[in-house]
Amino acid sequence: MWIKRGDKTKDIVLYGVYAAVIGLLINYIIGLVYFHPRPFMIPTGTLLFSYPGDSSFPSDHTTLMLSLTFMLTYFRETRKIGLFFVVLGLIGGFARIFCGVHFPMDILGSFVVSLIITATIFKFRNRLTPINNLFKGFYAKVIGSKE
């Protein structure tokens, strides 16, 4: 989306990146304050692959996927692809439950974190314009374009 679309889409992608990074930071802070064991640590269910025994709440993978995709759904230009990726993000979250590394509440917690952070970024998006312009200008210089 960054390469093939216009300037407005680059802004939307950057908003999604901000939401994902801040969402993961919030997850990290939650993990410092609240530890919740993963299903295989209790033990319950079957773990389908090796995974570290850190806190399961909320799911970092699902927060990353949903933060990016929720941001796409806020804008008319990217709404269709955003909804498609939201569905894939939710499927990814449920797959993590199936694989035995998360509980359903971990995915729901990621959903809530992602909604809150994307709504906040969307509300303050105009204040992020100077930062977006820096990134887009740097990108234009690196690839030698005047986008």
XYZ file of C-alpha atoms in Angstrom:
147
model
C 0.000 0.000 0.000
C 2.898 2.339 0.715
C 4.562 1.927 -2.658
C 1.658 1.770 -5.084
C -0.737 4.328 -3.652
C -0.790 8.099 -3.220
C 0.194 10.486 -0.463
C -3.057 10.088 1.516
C -2.566 6.316 1.681
C 0.974 6.802 2.965
C -0.488 8.915 5.788
C -2.995 6.159 6.582
C -0.248 3.520 6.632
C 1.827 5.678 8.976
C -1.162 6.144 11.314
C -1.505 2.361 11.370
C 2.174 1.953 12.205
C 1.854 4.480 15.049
C -1.187 2.618 16.376
C 0.617 -0.723 16.201
C 3.746 0.552 17.941
C 1.787 2.304 20.700
C -0.508 -0.724 21.045
C 2.512 -2.988 21.555
C 3.930 -0.518 24.083
C 0.628 -0.609 25.988
C 0.740 -4.429 25.908
C 4.264 -4.326 27.306
C 3.149 -2.074 30.173
C 0.161 -4.325 30.870
C 2.544 -7.297 30.952
C 4.718 -5.543 33.541
C 1.730 -4.878 35.797
C -0.340 -8.020 35.223
C 0.998 -11.501 34.539
C -1.364 -14.082 33.103
C -0.011 -17.541 32.299
C -0.386 -19.041 28.863
C -2.634 -22.105 28.504
C 0.316 -24.518 28.283
C 1.767 -23.111 31.530
C -1.253 -24.155 33.616
C -1.300 -26.772 31.797
C -4.478 -26.892 29.779
C -4.957 -27.777 26.143
C -2.219 -28.825 23.770
C 0.626 -26.636 22.606
C 1.205 -27.125 18.877
C 4.672 -25.531 18.760
C 7.378 -24.360 21.134
C 6.634 -20.967 22.683
C 8.148 -18.887 25.523
C 6.389 -18.871 28.866
C 5.738 -15.131 29.164
C 2.469 -13.353 29.971
C -0.333 -14.129 27.547
C -2.536 -11.071 28.125
C -3.030 -9.299 25.763
C -1.804 -10.945 22.561
C 0.966 -8.925 20.918
C 0.440 -10.574 17.535
C -3.264 -9.809 17.516
C -2.710 -6.241 18.739
C -0.224 -5.676 15.919
C -2.551 -7.093 13.262
C -5.705 -5.375 14.495
C -4.109 -1.985 15.149
C -2.874 -1.812 11.586
C -6.119 -3.035 10.080
C -8.527 -1.047 12.259
C -6.744 2.107 11.134
C -7.325 1.150 7.510
C -11.066 0.854 8.173
C -11.344 4.446 9.426
C -10.634 5.882 5.983
C -12.824 5.578 2.899
C -9.796 5.022 0.636
C -8.681 1.891 2.494
C -11.890 0.659 4.122
C -12.470 -2.409 1.931
C -8.942 -3.747 2.259
C -9.028 -2.826 5.957
C -12.163 -4.897 6.586
C -10.619 -7.815 4.723
C -7.508 -7.615 6.907
C -9.582 -7.221 10.103
C -11.169 -10.583 9.297
C -7.710 -12.081 8.728
C -6.477 -10.509 11.987
C -9.353 -12.066 13.931
C -8.706 -15.416 12.263
C -5.061 -15.054 13.293
C -6.148 -14.366 16.874
C -8.382 -17.411 16.954
C -5.565 -19.488 15.427
C -3.384 -18.493 18.369
C -6.073 -19.845 20.713
C -6.227 -23.065 18.691
C -2.429 -23.416 18.824
C -2.531 -23.258 22.619
C -0.617 -20.014 23.189
C -3.562 -17.757 24.135
C -6.895 -17.755 25.899
C -9.939 -16.103 24.282
C -9.702 -13.188 26.742
C -6.144 -12.490 25.521
C -7.531 -11.930 22.023
C -10.426 -9.850 23.341
C -7.946 -7.739 25.333
C -5.956 -7.142 22.137
C -9.149 -6.185 20.343
C -9.936 -3.569 23.012
C -6.370 -2.185 23.121
C -6.368 -1.924 19.323
C -9.739 -0.171 19.183
C -8.774 2.360 21.835
C -5.396 3.199 20.342
C -6.641 3.440 16.747
C -9.519 5.695 17.807
C -7.045 7.898 19.686
C -4.603 8.083 16.756
C -7.486 8.821 14.381
C -8.724 11.637 16.610
C -5.281 13.272 16.774
C -4.196 12.426 13.205
C -3.893 16.081 12.162
C -1.267 16.648 14.838
C 0.775 13.802 13.352
C 1.032 15.447 9.919
C 4.503 16.964 10.561
C 5.851 13.554 11.616
C 4.267 11.928 8.552
C 5.849 14.569 6.326
C 9.274 13.787 7.810
C 8.884 10.061 7.081
C 7.508 10.650 3.591
C 10.282 13.165 2.815
C 12.939 10.760 4.031
C 11.408 7.979 1.939
C 11.331 10.227 -1.151
C 15.012 11.080 -0.680
C 15.995 7.467 -0.206
C 14.276 6.254 -3.376
C 15.080 9.433 -5.330
C 11.472 10.445 -5.995
C 9.482 13.618 -5.506
C 6.260 12.052 -4.196
